[in-house]
């Protein structure tokens, strides 16, 4: 009744006293409106606890009806292998967007567990990048940058995607700053984008960095959708790793 009366304090007191299994059963009996209320009442960590006692298949429908930030936070709180099991039931695109909302360490662990092979672009990329659309104006993107820049790995290059999340262009921060405010991104971006496939060997990726002198490169999946970026510092790690391998072989 505290749930129906929207009495958050009493609800939390009674609800959190139950075993997580009972919490899950109670939750499952509620209609969508009341489920939404529960999402608002519980922290992602508290919700993750009760979700652990559900079947993976059951969780999917709930995950998708939540605010993505909330579900992203829940996935970060879950044991990574559970999170991976859940993500494995989702579409690639959805997975990428969840990973981009998770804590960096958690996301990178999950990504590896999701099966990107070791020593490929996918295993060294980060999902913390800024996506912009070809239909936005320079002014809109500048505003967006103010908001998003603190969490992005680099803002030096801005990768542009079309409505199907496919990589469509690139522009540098400098290109953006010198453009007229009302210019469309489509008009100022460069459409010839050098990108690497998520499965590309890290040594080949390092070679591309050396050939083109870019500070970052976009990573795409097999449908050409932007799923991550690799920055130059990741490449330094690769070079170091390869050099010490070569050295020990020599020894
Ligand atoms: P700087 O004066 O520091 O060189 P810049 O804006 O010229 O600034 P660069 O790093 O030299 O930046 O990049 C040159 C151009 O390459 C930019 O216009 C950018 O849009 C483009 N660029 C960046 N990444 C890619 C990429 N992956 N594929 C194709 N072009 C890219
Ligand atoms: Mg330049």
Coordinates of N, CA, C and O in Angstrom, one line a residue, residues 72-157:
X72 N 21.9 1.3 -17.0 CA 23.4 1.3 -17.2 C 24.0 1.2 -15.8 O 25.0 0.5 -15.6
X73 N 23.5 2.0 -14.9 CA 24.1 2.0 -13.5 C 23.9 0.6 -12.9 O 24.7 0.1 -12.2
X74 N 22.7 0.0 -13.1 CA 22.4 -1.3 -12.5 C 23.4 -2.3 -13.1 O 24.0 -3.1 -12.4
X75 N 23.6 -2.3 -14.4 CA 24.6 -3.2 -15.1 C 26.0 -3.0 -14.5 O 26.7 -4.0 -14.3
X76 N 26.3 -1.8 -14.1 CA 27.6 -1.6 -13.5 C 27.7 -2.2 -12.1 O 28.8 -2.6 -11.7
X77 N 26.6 -2.2 -11.4 CA 26.6 -2.7 -10.1 C 26.5 -4.3 -10.0 O 27.0 -4.9 -9.1
X78 N 26.0 -4.9 -11.1 CA 25.9 -6.3 -11.1 C 27.2 -7.0 -11.2 O 28.2 -6.3 -11.7
X79 N 27.4 -8.2 -10.7 CA 28.6 -8.9 -10.9 C 28.9 -8.9 -12.5 O 27.9 -9.1 -13.2
X80 N 30.1 -8.6 -12.9 CA 30.3 -8.5 -14.4 C 29.8 -9.6 -15.2 O 29.3 -9.4 -16.3
X81 N 30.0 -10.8 -14.7 CA 29.6 -12.0 -15.5 C 28.1 -12.0 -15.7 O 27.6 -12.3 -16.8
X82 N 27.3 -11.6 -14.7 CA 25.9 -11.5 -14.9 C 25.5 -10.4 -15.9 O 24.7 -10.6 -16.7
X83 N 26.2 -9.3 -15.8 CA 26.0 -8.2 -16.7 C 26.3 -8.6 -18.1 O 25.6 -8.3 -19.1
X84 N 27.4 -9.4 -18.3 CA 27.7 -9.9 -19.6 C 26.6 -10.9 -20.1 O 26.2 -10.8 -21.3
X85 N 26.1 -11.7 -19.2 CA 25.0 -12.6 -19.7 C 23.8 -11.8 -20.2 O 23.2 -12.2 -21.2
X86 N 23.5 -10.8 -19.5 CA 22.4 -9.9 -19.9 C 22.7 -9.3 -21.2 O 21.9 -9.3 -22.2
X87 N 23.9 -8.7 -21.3 CA 24.3 -7.9 -22.5 C 24.3 -8.9 -23.7 O 24.1 -8.5 -24.9
X88 N 24.7 -10.1 -23.5 CA 24.8 -11.1 -24.6 C 23.4 -11.4 -25.2 O 23.4 -11.9 -26.3
X89 N 22.4 -11.0 -24.5 CA 21.0 -11.2 -25.1 C 20.5 -10.0 -25.9 O 19.5 -10.0 -26.4
X90 N 21.4 -9.0 -25.9 CA 21.0 -7.7 -26.5 C 21.6 -7.6 -27.9 O 22.6 -8.3 -28.2
X91 N 21.1 -6.7 -28.7 CA 21.7 -6.3 -30.0 C 23.0 -5.6 -29.8 O 23.2 -4.9 -28.8
X92 N 23.9 -5.8 -30.7 CA 25.2 -5.2 -30.6 C 25.2 -3.7 -30.3 O 25.9 -3.1 -29.5
X93 N 24.2 -3.0 -31.0 CA 24.1 -1.6 -30.9 C 23.7 -1.2 -29.5 O 24.3 -0.2 -28.9
X94 N 22.8 -1.9 -28.9 CA 22.3 -1.7 -27.6 C 23.4 -1.9 -26.6 O 23.6 -1.1 -25.7
X95 N 24.2 -2.9 -26.8 CA 25.3 -3.2 -26.0 C 26.3 -2.1 -25.9 O 26.7 -1.6 -24.9
X96 N 26.6 -1.6 -27.1 CA 27.6 -0.5 -27.2 C 27.1 0.7 -26.5 O 27.8 1.4 -25.8
X97 N 25.8 1.0 -26.6 CA 25.3 2.2 -25.9 C 25.3 2.0 -24.4 O 25.6 2.9 -23.7
X98 N 25.0 0.8 -23.9 CA 25.1 0.5 -22.5 C 26.5 0.7 -22.0 O 26.8 1.3 -21.0
X99 N 27.4 0.1 -22.7 CA 28.8 0.2 -22.3 C 29.3 1.6 -22.2 O 30.1 2.0 -21.3
X100 N 28.8 2.4 -23.1 CA 29.2 3.8 -23.1 C 28.7 4.6 -21.9 O 29.2 5.6 -21.5
X101 N 27.6 4.0 -21.3 CA 27.1 4.7 -20.1 C 27.6 4.2 -18.8 O 27.3 4.7 -17.7
X102 N 28.4 3.1 -18.9 CA 28.9 2.5 -17.6 C 30.2 3.1 -17.2 O 30.9 3.8 -18.0
X103 N 30.6 2.8 -16.0 CA 31.8 3.2 -15.4 C 33.0 2.6 -16.3 O 32.9 1.5 -16.7
X104 N 34.0 3.4 -16.5 CA 35.1 3.0 -17.4 C 35.7 1.6 -17.1 O 35.8 0.8 -18.0
X105 N 36.0 1.4 -15.8 CA 36.7 0.1 -15.5 C 35.7 -1.0 -15.7 O 36.1 -2.1 -16.3
X106 N 34.5 -0.8 -15.3 CA 33.5 -1.9 -15.4 C 33.3 -2.2 -16.9 O 33.3 -3.3 -17.4
X107 N 33.1 -1.1 -17.7 CA 32.9 -1.3 -19.1 C 34.0 -2.1 -19.8 O 33.8 -2.9 -20.6
X108 N 35.2 -1.7 -19.4 CA 36.3 -2.4 -20.1 C 36.4 -3.8 -19.7 O 36.7 -4.7 -20.6
X109 N 36.1 -4.1 -18.5 CA 36.1 -5.5 -18.1 C 35.0 -6.3 -18.8 O 35.2 -7.4 -19.4
X110 N 33.8 -5.7 -18.9 CA 32.7 -6.3 -19.6 C 33.0 -6.5 -21.0 O 32.7 -7.6 -21.6
X111 N 33.6 -5.5 -21.6 CA 33.9 -5.6 -23.1 C 34.8 -6.8 -23.4 O 34.5 -7.5 -24.3
X112 N 35.7 -7.0 -22.5 CA 36.6 -8.1 -22.7 C 35.9 -9.4 -22.6 O 36.0 -10.4 -23.4
X113 N 35.0 -9.5 -21.5 CA 34.3 -10.7 -21.3 C 33.3 -10.9 -22.4 O 33.0 -12.1 -22.8
X114 N 32.9 -9.9 -23.1 CA 31.9 -10.1 -24.2 C 32.6 -10.7 -25.4 O 31.9 -11.0 -26.4
X115 N 33.8 -10.9 -25.3 CA 34.5 -11.7 -26.3 C 35.3 -11.0 -27.4 O 35.6 -11.6 -28.4
X116 N 35.6 -9.7 -27.2 CA 36.5 -9.2 -28.1 C 37.9 -9.8 -27.9 O 38.3 -10.0 -26.7
X117 N 38.4 -10.3 -28.9 CA 39.7 -11.0 -28.7 C 40.8 -10.2 -28.2 O 40.9 -9.0 -28.6
X118 N 41.6 -10.8 -27.5 CA 42.8 -10.1 -27.0 C 43.6 -9.6 -28.1 O 43.7 -10.2 -29.2
X119 N 44.2 -8.4 -27.9 CA 45.1 -7.8 -28.9 C 44.4 -7.4 -30.2 O 45.0 -7.4 -31.3
X120 N 43.1 -7.1 -30.1 CA 42.4 -6.6 -31.2 C 42.0 -5.1 -30.9 O 42.1 -4.7 -29.7
X121 N 41.6 -4.4 -31.9 CA 41.1 -3.0 -31.7 C 40.1 -3.0 -30.6 O 40.1 -2.1 -29.7
X122 N 39.2 -4.0 -30.6 CA 38.1 -4.0 -29.6 C 38.6 -4.1 -28.2 O 37.9 -3.6 -27.2
X123 N 39.7 -4.8 -28.0 CA 40.2 -4.9 -26.6 C 41.0 -3.7 -26.1 O 41.2 -3.6 -24.9
X124 N 41.3 -2.8 -26.9 CA 42.0 -1.6 -26.4 C 41.2 -0.3 -26.6 O 41.6 0.7 -26.1
X125 N 40.0 -0.4 -27.2 CA 39.3 0.8 -27.4 C 38.6 1.3 -26.2 O 38.4 0.5 -25.2
X126 N 38.1 2.5 -26.1 CA 37.3 3.0 -25.1 C 35.9 3.4 -25.7 O 35.8 3.7 -26.9
X127 N 34.9 3.3 -24.8 CA 33.6 3.6 -25.3 C 33.2 5.0 -24.9 O 32.1 5.5 -25.1
X128 N 34.1 5.7 -24.2 CA 33.8 7.1 -23.8 C 34.2 8.1 -24.9 O 35.3 8.7 -24.8
X129 N 33.3 8.3 -25.8 CA 33.6 9.2 -26.9 C 32.3 10.0 -27.1 O 31.2 9.6 -26.7
X130 N 32.4 11.1 -27.9 CA 31.3 11.9 -28.1 C 30.8 11.6 -29.6 O 31.5 11.6 -30.5
X131 N 29.5 11.4 -29.7 CA 28.9 11.1 -31.0 C 28.1 12.4 -31.4 O 27.3 12.9 -30.6
X132 N 28.3 12.8 -32.6 CA 27.4 13.9 -33.1 C 26.8 13.5 -34.4 O 27.2 12.5 -35.0
X133 N 25.7 14.2 -34.7 CA 24.9 13.8 -35.9 C 25.2 14.8 -37.1 O 25.4 16.0 -36.8
X134 N 25.1 14.3 -38.3 CA 25.4 15.1 -39.4 C 24.4 16.2 -39.6 O 24.6 17.2 -40.3
X135 N 23.2 16.1 -39.0 CA 22.2 17.1 -39.1 C 22.3 18.2 -38.1 O 21.5 19.2 -38.1
X136 N 23.2 18.1 -37.1 CA 23.3 19.2 -36.1 C 24.1 20.4 -36.7 O 24.8 20.3 -37.7
X137 N 23.9 21.5 -36.0 CA 24.7 22.7 -36.4 C 25.9 22.8 -35.5 O 26.0 22.2 -34.4
X138 N 26.9 23.6 -36.0 CA 28.1 23.8 -35.2 C 27.8 24.3 -33.8 O 28.4 23.9 -32.8
X139 N 26.8 25.2 -33.7 CA 26.4 25.8 -32.5 C 25.9 24.7 -31.5 O 26.3 24.7 -30.3
X140 N 25.0 23.9 -32.0 CA 24.5 22.8 -31.2 C 25.6 21.9 -30.6 O 25.5 21.5 -29.5
X141 N 26.5 21.6 -31.5 CA 27.6 20.7 -31.1 C 28.5 21.4 -30.0 O 28.9 20.7 -29.1
X142 N 28.7 22.7 -30.2 CA 29.5 23.4 -29.2 C 28.8 23.3 -27.8 O 29.5 23.0 -26.8
X143 N 27.5 23.4 -27.8 CA 26.8 23.3 -26.5 C 26.9 21.9 -25.9 O 27.1 21.7 -24.8
X144 N 26.7 20.9 -26.8 CA 26.8 19.5 -26.4 C 28.2 19.2 -25.8 O 28.3 18.5 -24.8
X145 N 29.2 19.8 -26.4 CA 30.6 19.6 -25.9 C 30.8 20.0 -24.5 O 31.5 19.4 -23.7
X146 N 30.2 21.2 -24.2 CA 30.3 21.7 -22.8 C 29.8 20.7 -21.8 O 30.4 20.6 -20.7
X147 N 28.7 20.0 -22.2 CA 28.1 19.0 -21.3 C 28.9 17.7 -21.3 O 29.1 17.2 -20.2
X148 N 29.3 17.3 -22.4 CA 29.9 15.9 -22.5 C 31.4 15.9 -22.4 O 32.0 14.8 -22.1
X149 N 32.1 17.0 -22.6 CA 33.5 16.9 -22.7 C 34.2 16.3 -21.4 O 35.2 15.6 -21.5
X150 N 33.6 16.6 -20.2 CA 34.3 16.1 -19.0 C 34.4 14.5 -19.0 O 35.4 14.0 -18.4
X151 N 33.5 13.8 -19.6 CA 33.6 12.4 -19.6 C 34.2 11.7 -20.8 O 34.3 10.5 -20.9
X152 N 34.5 12.5 -21.8 CA 35.0 11.9 -23.0 C 36.5 11.7 -22.9 O 37.2 12.5 -22.3
X153 N 37.0 10.6 -23.6 CA 38.4 10.3 -23.6 C 39.2 11.4 -24.3 O 40.3 11.8 -23.9
X154 N 38.7 11.9 -25.4 CA 39.3 13.0 -26.1 C 38.2 13.7 -26.9 O 37.1 13.1 -27.2
X155 N 38.3 15.0 -27.0 CA 37.3 15.8 -27.8 C 38.0 16.4 -29.0 O 37.4 17.2 -29.7
X156 N 39.3 16.0 -29.2 CA 40.0 16.6 -30.3 C 39.4 16.3 -31.7 O 39.3 17.1 -32.5
X157 N 38.9 15.0 -31.8 CA 38.2 14.7 -33.0 C 36.7 14.4 -32.7 O 36.5 13.7 -31.7

